[in-house]
XYZ file of N, CA and C in Angstrom:
675
model
N 118.338 83.575 85.703
C 119.299 84.465 86.369
C 118.782 85.819 86.280
N 119.292 86.745 87.190
C 118.930 88.168 87.191
C 120.132 89.006 86.966
N 120.124 89.943 86.007
C 121.231 90.823 85.678
C 120.666 92.248 85.742
N 121.136 93.047 86.665
C 120.735 94.424 86.757
C 119.175 94.570 86.916
N 118.631 93.679 87.693
C 117.230 93.723 87.899
C 116.395 93.095 86.791
N 117.038 92.576 85.822
C 116.287 91.974 84.638
C 116.423 90.468 84.752
N 115.258 89.806 84.733
C 115.200 88.349 84.860
C 115.369 87.697 83.410
N 116.343 86.764 83.283
C 116.618 86.168 82.057
C 116.398 84.632 82.199
N 115.648 84.058 81.272
C 115.453 82.601 81.241
C 116.790 81.958 80.870
N 117.151 80.830 81.462
C 118.350 80.089 81.116
C 117.934 78.670 80.717
N 118.295 78.271 79.491
C 118.059 76.941 79.010
C 119.376 76.165 78.977
N 119.319 74.988 79.630
C 120.459 74.102 79.677
C 120.231 72.941 78.749
N 121.128 72.773 77.780
C 120.979 71.671 76.791
C 122.199 70.769 76.963
N 121.999 69.480 76.814
C 123.102 68.510 76.928
C 123.499 68.047 75.492
N 124.768 67.767 75.324
C 125.234 67.307 73.983
C 126.241 66.184 74.175
N 125.958 65.118 73.441
C 126.861 63.977 73.535
C 128.221 64.235 72.835
N 128.303 65.185 72.008
C 129.496 65.442 71.238
C 130.323 66.572 71.788
N 129.723 67.419 72.700
C 130.436 68.564 73.270
C 131.363 68.039 74.341
N 132.632 68.665 74.358
C 133.594 68.321 75.361
C 133.764 69.399 76.444
N 133.134 70.539 76.120
C 133.213 71.685 77.055
C 131.938 72.435 77.042
N 131.764 73.309 78.069
C 130.534 74.124 78.122
C 130.609 75.240 77.136
N 129.521 75.528 76.494
C 129.379 76.676 75.579
C 128.219 77.519 75.986
N 128.245 78.753 75.634
C 127.231 79.744 76.066
C 126.893 80.646 74.978
N 125.657 81.059 74.797
C 125.221 82.044 73.840
C 123.984 82.744 74.392
N 123.777 84.007 73.858
C 122.554 84.750 74.169
C 121.677 84.666 72.943
N 120.436 84.217 73.139
C 119.427 84.067 72.052
C 118.861 85.427 71.727
N 119.190 86.006 70.541
C 118.728 87.327 70.176
C 117.260 87.390 69.936
N 116.629 86.244 69.690
C 115.189 86.224 69.458
C 114.376 86.397 70.750
N 114.881 85.798 71.831
C 114.096 85.727 73.123
C 114.757 86.446 74.248
N 116.017 87.020 74.046
C 116.713 87.626 75.140
C 116.943 86.668 76.276
N 117.276 85.396 75.948
C 117.491 84.425 76.937
C 118.949 83.853 76.832
N 119.320 83.100 77.809
C 120.692 82.518 77.824
C 120.550 81.044 77.517
N 121.385 80.500 76.646
C 121.436 79.083 76.278
C 122.818 78.580 76.605
N 122.840 77.540 77.451
C 124.181 76.948 77.752
C 124.137 75.440 77.365
N 125.134 75.040 76.655
C 125.241 73.645 76.122
C 126.361 72.935 76.918
N 126.052 71.804 77.512
C 127.003 71.117 78.386
C 127.189 69.670 77.910
N 128.367 69.088 78.205
C 128.572 67.684 77.845
C 127.588 66.831 78.676
N 127.160 65.717 78.052
C 126.258 64.770 78.750
C 126.901 64.334 80.076
N 126.107 64.375 81.095
C 126.554 63.914 82.406
C 126.963 65.059 83.376
N 127.176 66.261 82.881
C 127.497 67.334 83.690
C 126.298 67.823 84.426
N 126.398 67.908 85.750
C 125.228 68.386 86.538
C 124.782 69.749 86.171
N 123.443 69.968 86.269
C 122.984 71.318 85.948
C 123.474 72.424 86.841
N 123.818 72.093 88.056
C 124.352 73.100 89.007
C 125.672 73.606 88.532
N 126.478 72.735 87.856
C 127.764 73.135 87.249
C 127.555 74.040 86.084
N 126.523 73.794 85.306
C 126.177 74.623 84.173
C 125.807 76.055 84.694
N 124.973 76.052 85.748
C 124.482 77.342 86.229
C 125.652 78.125 86.911
N 126.561 77.438 87.473
C 127.721 78.086 88.053
C 128.582 78.717 87.005
N 128.723 78.015 85.838
C 129.405 78.593 84.757
C 128.692 79.838 84.192
N 127.398 79.718 84.091
C 126.620 80.910 83.575
C 126.851 82.111 84.478
N 126.756 81.951 85.789
C 126.899 83.085 86.723
C 128.343 83.664 86.637
N 129.334 82.803 86.386
C 130.690 83.273 86.168
C 130.814 84.171 85.003
N 129.933 84.017 84.005
C 129.987 84.746 82.767
C 128.944 85.929 82.745
N 128.592 86.376 83.920
C 127.573 87.488 84.030
C 128.043 88.700 83.231
N 129.271 89.107 83.373
C 129.779 90.305 82.636
C 129.708 90.110 81.127
N 130.053 88.915 80.670
C 130.008 88.622 79.254
C 128.564 88.659 78.724
N 127.641 88.095 79.514
C 126.226 88.088 79.146
C 125.663 89.530 79.095
N 126.033 90.335 80.092
C 125.623 91.756 80.152
C 126.087 92.488 78.897
N 127.342 92.222 78.518
C 127.901 92.881 77.336
C 127.174 92.479 76.058
N 126.844 91.172 75.940
C 126.184 90.702 74.736
C 124.766 91.281 74.682
N 124.032 91.331 75.819
C 122.699 91.900 75.807
C 122.783 93.367 75.414
N 123.774 94.051 75.917
C 123.900 95.492 75.596
C 124.179 95.751 74.155
N 124.830 94.780 73.485
C 125.222 94.942 72.070
C 124.125 94.554 71.107
N 123.018 94.004 71.651
C 121.923 93.580 70.770
C 121.262 94.814 70.174
N 120.926 94.781 68.940
C 120.072 95.886 68.323
C 118.731 95.958 68.983
N 118.172 97.187 68.926
C 116.773 97.256 69.595
C 115.806 96.452 68.873
N 114.775 96.059 69.630
C 113.678 95.320 68.977
C 112.785 96.257 68.183
N 112.255 95.722 67.093
C 111.333 96.504 66.199
C 110.081 95.756 66.036
N 108.978 96.133 66.787
C 107.724 95.433 66.703
C 107.080 95.693 65.356
N 106.215 94.767 64.932
C 105.355 95.004 63.781
C 104.219 95.895 64.173
N 104.437 97.226 64.126
C 103.441 98.238 64.552
C 103.422 99.382 63.618
N 102.371 100.132 63.653
C 102.224 101.299 62.743
C 103.404 102.238 62.973
N 104.055 102.688 61.877
C 105.149 103.585 61.977
C 106.523 102.959 62.043
N 106.575 101.709 62.377
C 107.851 101.027 62.504
C 108.492 100.827 61.070
N 109.787 100.835 61.016
C 110.456 100.598 59.735
C 110.986 99.142 59.706
N 110.598 98.467 58.649
C 110.959 97.068 58.496
C 111.555 96.860 57.083
N 112.741 96.258 57.042
C 113.379 96.042 55.692
C 112.726 94.908 54.907
N 112.522 95.110 53.689
C 112.097 94.037 52.775
C 113.178 93.963 51.642
N 113.935 92.807 51.634
C 115.021 92.661 50.733
C 116.056 93.832 50.987
N 116.204 94.175 52.258
C 117.177 95.180 52.618
C 116.747 96.600 52.528
N 115.586 96.888 51.833
C 115.086 98.258 51.696
C 113.998 98.549 52.787
N 114.287 99.662 53.573
C 113.348 99.947 54.660
C 112.003 100.359 54.127
N 110.963 99.847 54.786
C 109.573 100.154 54.488
C 108.867 100.590 55.789
N 108.129 101.646 55.802
C 107.325 102.073 56.984
C 106.018 101.356 57.020
N 105.774 100.705 58.094
C 104.440 100.028 58.263
C 103.328 101.095 58.336
N 102.396 101.051 57.423
C 101.340 102.033 57.278
C 99.986 101.361 57.234
N 99.142 101.599 58.293
C 97.835 101.011 58.284
C 96.954 101.574 57.121
N 96.160 100.642 56.556
C 95.239 101.034 55.474
C 93.935 100.319 55.800
N 93.305 100.715 56.882
C 92.096 99.932 57.446
C 90.965 99.831 56.349
N 90.808 100.786 55.512
C 89.720 100.717 54.587
C 90.001 99.917 53.277
N 91.300 99.651 53.073
C 91.633 98.930 51.843
C 91.278 97.462 51.902
N 91.225 96.867 50.745
C 90.907 95.429 50.711
C 91.965 94.671 49.871
N 93.226 95.055 50.111
C 94.329 94.528 49.320
C 95.302 93.686 50.161
N 94.898 93.432 51.389
C 95.779 92.630 52.263
C 96.978 93.438 52.638
N 98.225 93.008 52.314
C 99.414 93.683 52.640
C 100.232 93.854 51.367
N 100.746 95.024 51.067
C 101.554 95.281 49.918
C 102.531 96.418 50.128
N 103.619 96.348 49.343
C 104.625 97.412 49.400
C 104.511 98.369 48.205
N 104.695 99.647 48.603
C 104.603 100.664 47.522
C 105.228 101.971 48.040
N 106.197 102.531 47.234
C 106.790 103.792 47.590
C 107.398 103.792 48.985
N 108.069 102.789 49.362
C 108.743 102.805 50.623
C 107.827 102.578 51.838
N 106.637 102.081 51.583
C 105.695 101.769 52.644
C 105.213 100.332 52.499
N 104.881 99.813 53.698
C 104.305 98.464 53.847
C 102.905 98.725 54.305
N 101.978 98.678 53.348
C 100.613 98.967 53.596
C 99.917 97.709 54.141
N 99.111 97.909 55.206
C 98.403 96.829 55.838
C 96.936 97.170 55.976
N 96.093 96.422 55.270
C 94.608 96.633 55.399
C 94.116 95.840 56.585
N 92.869 96.121 56.905
C 92.199 95.402 57.962
C 92.277 96.112 59.296
N 91.731 95.428 60.335
C 91.661 96.012 61.680
C 92.992 96.157 62.320
N 93.212 97.122 63.198
C 94.561 97.403 63.738
C 95.041 96.286 64.563
N 94.135 95.587 65.273
C 94.585 94.453 66.076
C 95.146 93.264 65.315
N 94.877 93.242 64.055
C 95.408 92.143 63.157
C 96.703 92.558 62.470
N 97.148 93.793 62.647
C 98.263 94.234 61.872
C 99.579 93.409 62.102
N 100.001 93.150 63.371
C 101.232 92.379 63.545
C 101.136 91.037 62.846
N 100.089 90.321 63.002
C 99.940 89.020 62.348
C 100.022 89.101 60.842
N 99.283 90.123 60.289
C 99.265 90.276 58.854
C 100.638 90.565 58.270
N 101.418 91.444 58.960
C 102.759 91.736 58.499
C 103.630 90.508 58.514
N 103.545 89.690 59.615
C 104.337 88.524 59.736
C 103.934 87.510 58.624
N 102.677 87.331 58.373
C 102.282 86.432 57.346
C 102.674 86.855 55.993
N 102.664 88.148 55.761
C 103.091 88.650 54.451
C 104.611 88.413 54.260
N 105.365 88.644 55.266
C 106.865 88.501 55.159
C 107.222 86.996 54.926
N 106.499 86.082 55.665
C 106.814 84.655 55.427
C 106.372 84.261 53.997
N 105.277 84.765 53.571
C 104.834 84.381 52.186
C 105.774 84.946 51.116
N 106.201 86.188 51.382
C 107.176 86.852 50.454
C 108.522 86.084 50.456
N 108.933 85.638 51.640
C 110.191 84.940 51.733
C 110.166 83.667 50.805
N 109.060 82.883 50.925
C 109.025 81.697 50.068
C 108.933 82.015 48.599
N 108.263 83.131 48.254
C 108.152 83.549 46.923
C 109.548 83.897 46.310
N 110.365 84.500 47.220
C 111.710 84.878 46.747
C 112.743 83.697 46.762
N 112.577 82.837 47.770
C 113.483 81.710 47.903
C 113.257 80.620 46.898
N 112.042 80.192 46.775
C 111.728 78.961 45.944
C 112.255 79.028 44.550
N 111.980 80.116 43.734
C 112.489 80.136 42.309
C 114.041 80.002 42.296
N 114.703 80.723 43.201
C 116.132 80.668 43.269
C 116.633 79.240 43.532
N 116.017 78.595 44.516
C 116.459 77.249 44.871
C 116.256 76.289 43.774
N 115.145 76.296 43.070
C 114.925 75.354 42.006
C 115.811 75.620 40.844
N 116.129 76.900 40.562
C 117.024 77.223 39.489
C 118.465 76.746 39.833
N 118.902 76.974 41.028
C 120.231 76.463 41.479
C 120.320 74.969 41.387
N 119.233 74.273 41.873
C 119.244 72.859 41.896
C 119.257 72.269 40.441
N 118.617 72.908 39.569
C 118.658 72.532 38.147
C 120.005 72.557 37.573
N 120.780 73.651 37.919
C 122.155 73.816 37.473
C 123.059 72.687 38.016
N 122.746 72.147 39.149
C 123.554 71.050 39.754
C 122.957 69.703 39.433
N 121.900 69.719 38.573
C 121.210 68.427 38.269
C 120.727 67.639 39.480
N 120.107 68.382 40.430
C 119.543 67.835 41.604
C 118.100 68.155 41.711
N 117.345 67.319 42.454
C 115.917 67.494 42.637
C 115.605 67.798 44.085
N 114.871 68.867 44.273
C 114.439 69.281 45.580
C 113.232 68.514 45.961
N 113.197 67.759 47.059
C 112.072 66.987 47.498
C 111.050 67.808 48.200
N 111.492 68.828 48.959
C 110.487 69.769 49.604
C 111.229 70.988 50.011
N 110.458 72.102 50.117
C 111.055 73.335 50.551
C 110.127 74.054 51.547
N 110.670 74.366 52.686
C 109.767 75.054 53.699
C 110.474 76.324 54.196
N 109.640 77.188 54.779
C 110.138 78.407 55.344
C 109.673 78.486 56.843
N 110.660 78.667 57.765
C 110.316 78.602 59.195
C 110.981 79.752 59.920
N 110.722 79.804 61.173
C 111.402 80.842 62.027
C 112.472 80.193 62.867
N 113.600 79.842 62.219
C 114.632 79.091 62.877
C 115.553 80.132 63.650
N 116.230 79.564 64.636
C 117.015 80.462 65.545
C 118.473 80.351 65.273
N 119.021 79.148 65.038
C 120.415 78.941 64.922
C 120.895 78.750 63.513
N 120.068 78.511 62.558
C 120.508 78.315 61.243
C 119.622 79.169 60.270
N 120.285 79.677 59.223
C 119.551 80.442 58.200
C 118.946 79.506 57.164
N 119.506 78.246 57.128
C 118.986 77.308 56.178
C 119.460 75.923 56.503
N 118.841 74.897 55.961
C 119.324 73.550 56.138
C 119.018 72.698 54.944
N 119.701 71.571 54.771
C 119.481 70.650 53.714
C 119.677 69.218 54.225
N 118.785 68.324 53.915
C 118.862 66.929 54.293
C 119.428 66.099 53.048
N 119.830 64.881 53.407
C 120.376 63.991 52.366
C 119.347 63.667 51.263
N 118.109 63.763 51.583
C 117.084 63.460 50.546
C 116.564 64.689 49.823
N 117.240 65.819 49.950
C 116.964 66.987 49.194
C 115.853 67.866 49.709
N 115.594 67.762 51.022
C 114.581 68.702 51.698
C 115.314 69.902 52.137
N 114.831 71.054 51.699
C 115.430 72.339 52.068
C 114.549 73.124 52.992
N 115.187 73.842 53.975
C 114.405 74.667 54.852
C 115.186 75.963 55.033
N 114.450 77.082 55.159
C 115.069 78.377 55.275
C 114.355 79.260 56.301
N 115.097 80.204 56.865
C 114.431 81.139 57.804
C 113.738 82.236 56.971
N 112.469 82.523 57.377
C 111.701 83.545 56.648
C 112.425 84.897 56.787
N 113.223 85.071 57.820
C 113.804 86.308 58.135
C 114.840 86.777 57.048
N 115.214 85.841 56.176
C 116.141 86.137 55.100
C 115.518 87.204 54.197
N 114.184 87.279 54.141
C 113.489 88.313 53.322
C 113.808 89.702 53.814
N 114.220 89.844 55.001
C 114.542 91.143 55.583
C 115.943 91.676 55.113
N 116.762 90.671 54.788
C 118.210 90.977 54.440
C 118.243 91.469 52.992
N 119.448 92.097 52.609
C 119.607 92.474 51.202
C 119.458 91.240 50.328
N 119.011 91.473 49.106
C 118.738 90.353 48.184
C 119.956 89.462 47.966
N 121.136 90.040 47.892
C 122.309 89.213 47.672
C 122.528 88.235 48.805
N 122.159 88.634 50.088
C 122.344 87.719 51.200
C 121.383 86.572 51.110
N 120.109 86.829 50.793
C 119.161 85.731 50.595
C 119.618 84.815 49.516
N 120.110 85.419 48.437
C 120.618 84.653 47.264
C 121.763 83.686 47.695
N 122.655 84.258 48.479
C 123.812 83.469 48.970
C 123.396 82.272 49.844
N 122.486 82.477 50.755
C 122.031 81.376 51.605
C 121.345 80.275 50.807
N 120.574 80.684 49.818
C 119.921 79.670 48.964
C 120.998 78.892 48.195
N 121.980 79.559 47.597
C 123.007 78.824 46.933
C 123.804 77.968 47.878
N 124.042 78.376 49.069
C 124.752 77.626 50.060
C 124.058 76.313 50.362
N 122.718 76.365 50.578
C 121.945 75.183 50.999
C 121.808 74.244 49.779
N 121.598 74.756 48.590
C 121.501 73.948 47.427
C 122.808 73.192 47.164
N 123.921 73.854 47.336
C 125.227 73.265 47.203
C 125.389 72.028 48.118
N 124.674 72.036 49.273
C 124.726 70.919 50.207
C 123.970 69.707 49.616
N 123.185 69.904 48.614
C 122.587 68.771 47.947
C 123.606 67.868 47.261
N 124.717 68.408 46.923
C 125.851 67.637 46.324
C 126.832 67.295 47.375
N 127.215 68.180 48.200
C 128.256 68.005 49.269
C 127.667 68.380 50.631
N 127.353 67.347 51.393
C 126.784 67.559 52.782
C 127.917 67.819 53.761
N 128.695 68.796 53.475
C 129.863 69.127 54.310
C 130.294 70.533 54.006
N 131.389 70.984 54.538
C 131.937 72.295 54.201
C 133.392 72.165 53.680
N 133.533 71.208 52.826
C 134.862 70.932 52.237
C 135.179 71.895 51.158
N 136.401 71.809 50.617
C 136.812 72.708 49.500
C 135.879 72.483 48.348
N 135.498 71.208 48.125
C 134.525 70.975 46.962
C 133.189 71.705 47.128
N 132.730 71.721 48.396
C 131.533 72.392 48.687
C 131.613 73.864 48.344
N 132.647 74.501 48.848
C 132.799 75.988 48.633
C 133.047 76.297 47.132
N 133.648 75.404 46.389
C 133.803 75.571 44.974
C 132.389 75.602 44.307
N 131.480 74.698 44.780
C 130.136 74.676 44.234
C 129.429 75.937 44.511
N 129.560 76.458 45.750
C 128.882 77.710 46.120
C 129.391 78.816 45.205
N 130.700 78.890 44.992
C 131.254 79.936 44.155
C 130.799 79.818 42.652
N 130.650 78.538 42.255
C 130.135 78.332 40.878
C 128.693 78.873 40.767
N 127.880 78.662 41.761
C 126.560 79.121 41.739
C 126.431 80.619 41.941
N 127.268 81.126 42.825
C 127.219 82.595 43.161
C 128.667 83.118 43.354
N 129.302 83.519 42.254
C 130.742 83.937 42.340
C 130.989 84.948 43.429
N 130.192 86.014 43.553
C 130.406 87.107 44.505
C 129.686 86.795 45.822
N 130.265 85.813 46.565
C 129.557 85.461 47.814
C 130.249 85.943 49.019
N 131.397 86.560 48.934
C 132.147 86.934 50.096
C 131.413 88.094 50.849
N 130.943 89.059 50.076
C 130.263 90.221 50.703
C 128.948 89.821 51.425
N 128.079 89.002 50.865
C 126.871 88.619 51.566
C 127.208 87.759 52.828
N 128.294 86.969 52.729
C 128.625 86.110 53.903
C 129.040 87.066 54.995
N 129.864 88.083 54.683
C 130.334 89.033 55.655
C 129.162 89.792 56.265
N 128.216 90.201 55.447
C 127.040 90.941 55.903
C 126.250 90.108 56.961
N 126.085 88.842 56.639
C 125.323 87.986 57.490
C 126.004 87.788 58.842
N 127.306 87.678 58.854
C 128.047 87.608 60.132
C 128.003 88.913 60.942
N 127.965 90.055 60.265
C 127.951 91.318 60.939
C 126.557 91.755 61.381
N 125.572 91.420 60.603
C 124.253 91.994 60.820
C 123.097 90.924 60.983
N 123.453 89.691 60.909
C 122.466 88.613 60.999
C 121.606 88.672 62.265
N 122.267 89.022 63.396
C 121.536 89.071 64.650
C 120.389 90.045 64.609
N 120.554 91.134 63.870
C 119.536 92.185 63.829
C 118.201 91.633 63.162
N 118.356 90.672 62.315
C 117.164 90.096 61.709
C 116.218 89.425 62.708
N 116.774 88.926 63.825
C 115.998 88.280 64.837
C 115.292 89.269 65.708
N 115.521 90.550 65.557
C 114.923 91.595 66.454
C 113.611 92.195 65.894
N 113.249 91.731 64.736
C 112.027 92.282 64.158
C 110.847 91.400 64.510
N 109.716 92.025 64.732
C 108.498 91.285 65.092
C 108.454 90.765 66.497
């Protein structure tokens, strides 16, 4: 579809459990995603999308600006802003120091190096927390991965496989901590029952503020890189 001269990709997904059409704007790709019940013609989905043009325009306008991984850009690491600073002569890879994210190597490799560093740092921050929480619940983690997920900050399977968004490393430390506690609690309760939330609170008593932060600012994490 085209809004104000801007061409937006539209992805139509079918769902066997959905009873009505739902719509969202993907903050990572600036695209439109519409989910429809199985059997609904695509033309009906697109008619619905065009009826919601004003809503889509408003959602796009509310998105935070994109922040590329480039020299001079400010990127948060555990919530603290760091200025990306090239260090072409250095041989230290990527490191943080005094509010700067130093990146050695050739300029053309800078975006990839920053991304690789943040993904590695995310796993370094998440894994110890996850294993410590799992031990408290007497559960065993079968695997732990870090990915660039769009719709979930984390996930847990019935066999104890945990997965997290690397973008959590951009958020304040308490937010990352909360998501880890949330997913580990699912190793006991694969639901969102009262028992589940009691487990989350046992692992992290002060979880209301990070939950609120994620609802208010989570979209901004998808605008980096």
